[in-house]
Tab-separated table of C-alpha atoms and ligand atoms in Angstrom:
chain	number	residue	atom	x	y	z
A	179	UNK	CA	14.954	-57.764	-126.213
A	180	UNK	CA	15.119	-54.714	-128.503
A	181	UNK	CA	18.638	-54.104	-127.226
A	182	UNK	CA	19.730	-57.639	-128.124
A	183	UNK	CA	18.294	-57.317	-131.661
A	184	UNK	CA	20.168	-54.042	-132.160
A	185	UNK	CA	23.307	-55.764	-130.909
A	186	UNK	CA	22.752	-58.606	-133.373
A	187	UNK	CA	22.413	-56.177	-136.269
A	188	UNK	CA	25.543	-54.324	-135.125
A	189	UNK	CA	27.438	-57.608	-134.928
A	190	UNK	CA	26.522	-58.632	-138.439
A	191	UNK	CA	27.544	-55.231	-139.794
A	192	UNK	CA	30.947	-55.535	-138.144
A	193	UNK	CA	31.426	-59.092	-139.373
A	194	UNK	CA	30.348	-58.387	-142.937
A	195	UNK	CA	33.085	-55.751	-143.204
A	196	UNK	CA	35.734	-58.470	-142.827
A	197	UNK	CA	36.674	-60.622	-145.816
A	198	UNK	CA	35.675	-64.286	-145.630
A	199	UNK	CA	38.624	-66.395	-144.551
A	200	UNK	CA	40.359	-68.776	-146.936
A	201	UNK	CA	38.337	-71.906	-147.381
A	202	UNK	CA	34.965	-70.226	-146.902
A	203	UNK	CA	32.233	-72.371	-148.335
A	204	UNK	CA	34.241	-75.517	-147.866
A	205	UNK	CA	37.267	-75.053	-150.099
A	206	UNK	CA	38.593	-78.514	-150.846
A	207	UNK	CA	42.190	-77.273	-150.752
A	208	UNK	CA	42.294	-76.947	-146.965
A	209	UNK	CA	41.489	-79.807	-144.643
A	210	UNK	CA	41.428	-79.869	-140.893
A	211	UNK	CA	42.025	-82.774	-138.540
A	212	UNK	CA	40.249	-82.505	-135.227
A	213	UNK	CA	43.243	-83.839	-133.325
A	214	UNK	CA	41.562	-87.044	-132.161
A	215	UNK	CA	44.023	-89.522	-133.636
A	216	UNK	CA	41.816	-92.587	-134.072
A	217	UNK	CA	39.047	-90.519	-135.603
A	218	UNK	CA	41.318	-88.530	-137.931
A	219	UNK	CA	42.714	-91.741	-139.396
A	220	UNK	CA	39.227	-92.616	-140.697
A	221	UNK	CA	40.036	-90.185	-143.509
A	222	UNK	CA	42.054	-91.463	-146.445
A	223	UNK	CA	45.503	-89.975	-146.776
A	224	UNK	CA	45.483	-86.331	-147.800
A	225	UNK	CA	41.900	-85.804	-146.666
A	226	UNK	CA	40.190	-84.431	-143.584
A	227	UNK	CA	37.254	-82.153	-142.887
A	228	UNK	CA	37.321	-79.320	-145.441
A	229	UNK	CA	37.677	-75.918	-143.759
A	230	UNK	CA	34.361	-74.133	-143.536
A	231	UNK	CA	32.201	-77.248	-143.565
A	232	UNK	CA	29.062	-77.503	-141.422
A	233	UNK	CA	29.048	-81.062	-140.082
A	234	UNK	CA	26.183	-82.699	-138.227
A	235	UNK	CA	27.158	-84.854	-135.247
A	236	UNK	CA	24.195	-87.156	-134.710
A	237	UNK	CA	23.510	-89.746	-132.056
A	238	UNK	CA	21.112	-91.091	-129.459
A	239	UNK	CA	20.803	-89.795	-125.880
A	240	UNK	CA	23.985	-90.246	-123.849
A	241	UNK	CA	25.877	-91.653	-126.827
A	242	UNK	CA	28.845	-89.276	-126.412
A	243	UNK	CA	27.961	-86.301	-128.639
A	244	UNK	CA	29.013	-83.648	-126.128
A	245	UNK	CA	32.246	-85.428	-125.203
A	246	UNK	CA	33.089	-85.793	-128.909
A	247	UNK	CA	32.428	-82.060	-129.383
A	248	UNK	CA	34.687	-81.233	-126.434
A	249	UNK	CA	37.383	-83.633	-127.706
A	250	UNK	CA	37.317	-81.787	-131.035
A	251	UNK	CA	37.593	-78.460	-129.166
A	252	UNK	CA	40.650	-79.779	-127.273
A	253	UNK	CA	42.275	-81.012	-130.486
A	254	UNK	CA	41.586	-77.762	-132.329
A	255	UNK	CA	42.825	-75.557	-129.442
A	256	UNK	CA	46.012	-77.653	-129.362
A	257	UNK	CA	46.496	-76.768	-133.037
A	258	UNK	CA	46.185	-73.076	-132.178
A	259	UNK	CA	42.678	-72.628	-133.577
A	260	UNK	CA	40.165	-70.334	-131.919
A	261	UNK	CA	37.154	-72.282	-130.725
A	262	UNK	CA	33.657	-71.427	-129.547
A	263	UNK	CA	31.454	-73.945	-127.726
A	264	UNK	CA	27.817	-72.838	-127.842
A	265	UNK	CA	25.871	-74.824	-125.298
A	266	UNK	CA	22.097	-74.830	-125.294
A	267	UNK	CA	22.101	-77.653	-122.763
A	268	UNK	CA	24.776	-78.068	-120.088
A	269	UNK	CA	26.056	-75.010	-118.176
A	270	UNK	CA	29.609	-73.721	-118.764
A	271	UNK	CA	30.932	-75.039	-115.427
A	272	UNK	CA	29.840	-78.597	-116.203
A	273	UNK	CA	31.514	-78.556	-119.622
A	274	UNK	CA	34.705	-77.171	-118.073
A	275	UNK	CA	34.526	-79.905	-115.444
A	276	UNK	CA	34.233	-82.593	-118.171
A	277	UNK	CA	37.319	-81.187	-119.866
A	278	UNK	CA	39.252	-81.147	-116.600
A	279	UNK	CA	38.287	-84.788	-115.926
A	280	UNK	CA	39.924	-85.659	-119.226
A	281	UNK	CA	43.064	-83.643	-118.358
A	282	UNK	CA	42.468	-81.162	-121.149
A	283	UNK	CA	43.972	-77.760	-120.204
A	284	UNK	CA	40.704	-75.847	-120.497
A	285	UNK	CA	41.723	-73.004	-118.148
A	286	UNK	CA	44.814	-72.349	-120.245
A	287	UNK	CA	42.790	-72.319	-123.483
A	288	UNK	CA	40.332	-69.806	-122.021
A	289	UNK	CA	43.084	-67.638	-120.513
A	290	UNK	CA	44.971	-67.494	-123.795
A	291	UNK	CA	41.811	-66.481	-125.669
A	292	UNK	CA	41.733	-69.728	-127.647
A	293	UNK	CA	38.440	-70.912	-126.237
A	294	UNK	CA	35.125	-69.438	-125.299
A	295	UNK	CA	32.342	-71.561	-123.817
A	296	UNK	CA	28.936	-69.889	-123.565
A	297	UNK	CA	25.596	-71.223	-122.525
A	298	UNK	CA	22.589	-69.796	-124.358
A	299	UNK	CA	18.896	-70.067	-123.738
A	300	UNK	CA	17.274	-71.517	-126.866
A	301	UNK	CA	14.105	-69.543	-126.106
A	302	UNK	CA	16.089	-66.309	-126.573
A	303	UNK	CA	16.908	-67.453	-130.105
A	304	UNK	CA	13.292	-68.238	-130.998
A	305	UNK	CA	12.061	-64.966	-129.450
A	306	UNK	CA	14.681	-62.969	-131.357
A	307	UNK	CA	13.786	-64.663	-134.639
A	308	UNK	CA	10.120	-63.916	-134.008
A	309	UNK	CA	10.853	-60.253	-133.237
A	310	UNK	CA	13.098	-59.909	-136.271
A	311	UNK	CA	10.528	-61.512	-138.522
A	312	UNK	CA	7.801	-59.154	-137.416
A	313	UNK	CA	10.197	-56.209	-137.769
A	314	UNK	CA	10.975	-57.370	-141.320
A	315	UNK	CA	7.233	-57.751	-142.028
A	316	UNK	CA	7.578	-61.513	-142.412
A	317	UNK	CA	10.245	-61.265	-145.083
A	318	UNK	CA	13.231	-63.578	-145.004
A	319	UNK	CA	15.981	-62.525	-142.653
A	320	UNK	CA	18.754	-61.298	-144.831
A	321	UNK	CA	22.167	-60.732	-143.292
A	322	UNK	CA	21.088	-61.098	-139.720
A	323	UNK	CA	23.421	-62.519	-137.116
A	324	UNK	CA	21.669	-65.790	-136.380
A	325	UNK	CA	22.661	-66.768	-132.864
A	326	UNK	CA	24.135	-63.849	-130.998
A	327	UNK	CA	27.730	-64.513	-132.006
A	328	UNK	CA	30.101	-62.378	-129.970
A	329	UNK	CA	31.447	-59.424	-131.980
A	330	UNK	CA	34.816	-59.519	-130.197
A	331	UNK	CA	35.636	-63.182	-130.845
A	332	UNK	CA	36.129	-64.645	-134.322
A	333	UNK	CA	36.333	-68.425	-134.049
A	334	UNK	CA	37.818	-70.875	-136.553
A	335	UNK	CA	35.753	-73.721	-135.124
A	336	UNK	CA	32.327	-73.805	-133.470
A	337	UNK	CA	30.381	-76.549	-131.734
A	338	UNK	CA	26.617	-75.987	-131.427
A	339	UNK	CA	25.211	-78.278	-128.710
A	340	UNK	CA	22.527	-78.874	-129.790
A	341	UNK	CA	20.275	-78.150	-132.775
A	342	UNK	CA	17.722	-80.367	-131.056
A	343	UNK	CA	17.487	-77.959	-128.109
A	344	UNK	CA	17.144	-74.984	-130.435
A	345	UNK	CA	14.432	-76.703	-132.466
A	346	UNK	CA	12.426	-77.533	-129.354
A	347	UNK	CA	12.263	-73.799	-128.602
A	348	UNK	CA	10.569	-73.367	-131.997
A	349	UNK	CA	7.954	-75.998	-131.243
A	350	UNK	CA	4.865	-75.374	-133.386
A	351	UNK	CA	6.786	-72.892	-135.581
A	352	UNK	CA	8.754	-75.263	-137.810
A	353	UNK	CA	8.917	-72.816	-140.724
A	354	UNK	CA	10.628	-70.265	-138.461
A	355	UNK	CA	13.138	-72.865	-137.359
A	356	UNK	CA	13.835	-73.605	-141.004
A	357	UNK	CA	14.440	-69.910	-141.738
A	358	UNK	CA	16.708	-69.703	-138.728
A	359	UNK	CA	18.710	-72.771	-139.757
A	360	UNK	CA	19.139	-71.487	-143.296
A	361	UNK	CA	20.437	-68.192	-141.886
A	362	UNK	CA	22.790	-70.017	-139.550
A	363	UNK	CA	24.297	-72.148	-142.326
A	364	UNK	CA	24.615	-69.116	-144.611
A	365	UNK	CA	26.404	-67.178	-141.872
A	366	UNK	CA	28.838	-70.036	-141.154
A	367	UNK	CA	29.575	-70.490	-144.854
A	368	UNK	CA	30.123	-66.777	-145.434
A	369	UNK	CA	32.567	-66.597	-142.564
A	370	UNK	CA	34.417	-69.819	-143.412
A	371	UNK	CA	33.824	-71.284	-139.952
A	372	UNK	CA	34.105	-75.052	-139.569
A	373	UNK	CA	31.215	-76.172	-137.379
A	374	UNK	CA	29.968	-79.259	-135.574
A	375	UNK	CA	26.209	-79.113	-135.135
A	376	UNK	CA	25.094	-81.699	-132.618
A	377	UNK	CA	21.710	-83.308	-133.168
A	378	UNK	CA	20.000	-85.906	-131.021
A	379	UNK	CA	18.201	-88.575	-133.007
A	380	UNK	CA	15.725	-90.839	-131.290
A	381	UNK	CA	16.480	-94.062	-133.163
A	382	UNK	CA	19.335	-95.081	-135.478
A	383	UNK	CA	16.868	-95.516	-138.354
A	384	UNK	CA	16.481	-91.734	-138.385
A	385	UNK	CA	20.179	-91.098	-138.763
A	386	UNK	CA	21.201	-89.263	-141.893
A	387	UNK	CA	17.766	-89.645	-143.353
A	388	UNK	CA	15.511	-86.874	-144.539
A	389	UNK	CA	12.660	-87.324	-142.154
A	390	UNK	CA	9.871	-85.027	-141.031
A	391	UNK	CA	10.510	-82.305	-138.435
A	392	UNK	CA	13.537	-80.083	-138.520
A	393	UNK	CA	15.806	-82.843	-139.861
A	394	UNK	CA	14.702	-82.327	-143.413
A	395	UNK	CA	16.240	-78.889	-143.741
A	396	UNK	CA	19.270	-79.727	-141.653
A	397	UNK	CA	20.380	-82.918	-143.412
A	398	UNK	CA	20.026	-81.255	-146.789
A	399	UNK	CA	22.118	-78.222	-145.839
A	400	UNK	CA	24.937	-80.002	-144.039
A	401	UNK	CA	28.241	-80.781	-145.759
A	402	UNK	CA	28.960	-83.802	-143.618
A	403	UNK	CA	27.458	-86.188	-141.077
A	404	UNK	CA	29.287	-87.994	-138.280
A	405	UNK	CA	27.223	-90.528	-136.330
A	406	UNK	CA	27.762	-91.766	-132.783
A	407	UNK	CA	25.895	-94.865	-131.627
A	408	UNK	CA	25.100	-96.608	-128.381
A	409	UNK	CA	25.870	-100.278	-129.054
A	410	UNK	CA	24.637	-103.432	-127.327
A	411	UNK	CA	26.760	-106.467	-128.180
A	412	UNK	CA	25.082	-109.861	-128.365
A	413	UNK	CA	26.915	-110.944	-125.185
A	414	UNK	CA	25.115	-108.146	-123.329
A	415	UNK	CA	27.827	-105.562	-122.815
A	416	UNK	CA	27.423	-102.012	-124.027
A	417	UNK	CA	29.810	-99.790	-125.923
A	418	UNK	CA	30.107	-96.893	-128.302
A	419	UNK	CA	30.625	-96.770	-132.053
A	420	UNK	CA	31.313	-93.957	-134.474
A	421	UNK	CA	31.324	-93.513	-138.245
A	422	UNK	CA	31.626	-90.853	-140.892
A	423	UNK	CA	28.396	-91.191	-142.846
A	424	UNK	CA	28.852	-88.328	-145.272
A	425	UNK	CA	31.574	-85.790	-146.076
A	426	UNK	CA	31.066	-84.045	-149.404
A	427	UNK	CA	33.984	-84.375	-151.816
A	428	UNK	CA	36.140	-86.293	-149.336
A	429	UNK	CA	37.560	-89.802	-149.437
A	430	UNK	CA	37.048	-91.573	-146.095
A	431	UNK	CA	36.837	-95.120	-144.756
A	432	UNK	CA	33.236	-96.285	-144.726
A	433	UNK	CA	33.344	-98.271	-141.508
A	434	UNK	CA	31.678	-98.357	-138.125
A	435	UNK	CA	34.377	-98.484	-135.436
A	436	UNK	CA	34.348	-98.680	-131.672
A	437	UNK	CA	35.325	-95.994	-129.166
A	438	UNK	CA	35.631	-95.616	-125.417
A	439	UNK	CA	35.267	-92.644	-123.104
A	440	UNK	CA	37.783	-92.869	-120.288
A	441	UNK	CA	38.602	-90.710	-117.298
A	442	UNK	CA	41.878	-88.789	-117.729
A	443	UNK	CA	41.985	-89.743	-121.415
A	444	UNK	CA	38.776	-88.562	-122.993
A	445	UNK	CA	37.483	-90.214	-126.111
A	446	UNK	CA	39.596	-92.935	-127.691
A	447	UNK	CA	38.541	-94.098	-131.157
A	448	UNK	CA	39.772	-97.480	-132.412
A	449	UNK	CA	39.837	-97.090	-136.224
A	450	UNK	CA	40.773	-100.738	-136.789
A	451	UNK	CA	38.120	-102.227	-134.510
A	452	UNK	CA	35.312	-102.550	-137.029
A	453	UNK	CA	31.994	-103.778	-135.627
A	454	UNK	CA	31.168	-107.185	-137.103
A	455	UNK	CA	27.785	-107.700	-138.715
A	456	UNK	CA	25.438	-109.819	-136.595
A	457	UNK	CA	27.323	-109.325	-133.319
A	458	UNK	CA	25.635	-106.135	-132.140
A	459	UNK	CA	22.551	-103.924	-132.132
A	460	UNK	CA	22.634	-100.150	-132.507
A	461	UNK	CA	20.423	-98.258	-130.085
B	622	ATP	N1	34.851	-88.736	-117.138
B	622	ATP	C1	34.231	-89.750	-117.742
B	622	ATP	N2	34.734	-90.983	-117.674
B	622	ATP	C2	34.128	-92.019	-118.277
B	622	ATP	N3	32.988	-91.908	-118.971
B	622	ATP	C3	32.440	-90.700	-119.070
B	622	ATP	C4	33.019	-89.562	-118.473
B	622	ATP	N4	32.244	-88.495	-118.750
B	622	ATP	C5	31.220	-88.964	-119.487
B	622	ATP	N5	31.342	-90.282	-119.667
B	622	ATP	C6	30.405	-91.149	-120.414
B	622	ATP	O1	30.140	-90.568	-121.665
B	622	ATP	C7	28.782	-90.766	-121.988
B	622	ATP	C8	28.359	-89.779	-123.016
B	622	ATP	O2	28.295	-88.503	-122.499
B	622	ATP	P1	27.838	-87.233	-123.355
B	622	ATP	O3	27.393	-86.215	-122.373
B	622	ATP	O4	28.886	-86.868	-124.322
B	622	ATP	O5	26.603	-87.813	-124.186
B	622	ATP	P2	25.565	-86.996	-125.078
B	622	ATP	O6	25.345	-87.810	-126.295
B	622	ATP	O7	26.017	-85.606	-125.244
B	622	ATP	O8	24.302	-87.046	-124.136
B	622	ATP	P3	22.995	-86.118	-124.131
B	622	ATP	O9	22.076	-86.749	-125.104
B	622	ATP	O10	22.509	-86.222	-122.729
B	622	ATP	O11	23.413	-84.738	-124.500
B	622	ATP	C9	28.087	-90.700	-120.643
B	622	ATP	O12	26.885	-91.434	-120.662
B	622	ATP	C10	29.084	-91.325	-119.718
B	622	ATP	O13	28.845	-92.713	-119.620
B	623	MG	MG1	25.171	-83.758	-124.729
């Protein structure tokens, strides 16, 4: 444990020597498209996700949050960006398998150093925060590497899957989770890293709202929110729907559209298939 804390401190020292990349803090001059055509066209012309933004990806269980995160990784790797998938849930092999099912060249991305997928234990994060807090005599953690980022890999894009798993490791210590989250967002902003932070929400009424638990801090700090829903149509069939709920300073289409997850294709978003009021229920 002591060793990992020392490593964390070393990492942050190394990182803080480097200048923040262009667009740090969400410069509105530079936009990124995640490379998922139907989704990208939900932005008005000339807009996209501002570089350096921390975006929440919220949705119910099994709604497609992980697949959306992996689709974004594929699209970003294709654009030559360096990507880091931080999994606190599924093991690396399973995520690689998902990508292979969708015919995304994951082995090539990893071999070329474009992609790193790492599974973390959320309890390690909470234990480290606890140790650091007692070492700092309960003061705020200033300039501390928040989640064991690798020192030898500087990503342009990160997916954290999921904040929900991390928060459950802080159960009963909500204030510590809040400190951790603030550190995480500060770190991402300082380093100009665009990030998708996946969060499971139990019911759609909680989406994007400032509700009790960890959500309060998280929704306030995030620059954008993308929501993925499980849908039941009145005729009884199920489907998926996605929308951009919030993206600070960006012009986007405020519409809930359908998507499908298909073998060999991945996630296909239909930007023109808007869900009609009264024909469906969000779950
Ligand atoms: N290869 C595939 N072909 C077709 N559908 C798939 C494929 N892989 C996954 N799916 C579908 O995608 C759905 C969403 O999966 P995903 O793991 O992204 O959800 P999630 O929101 O991350 O779930 P969890 O809450 O468990 O983390 C699955 O329930 C499954 O129906
Ligand atoms: Mg998942």
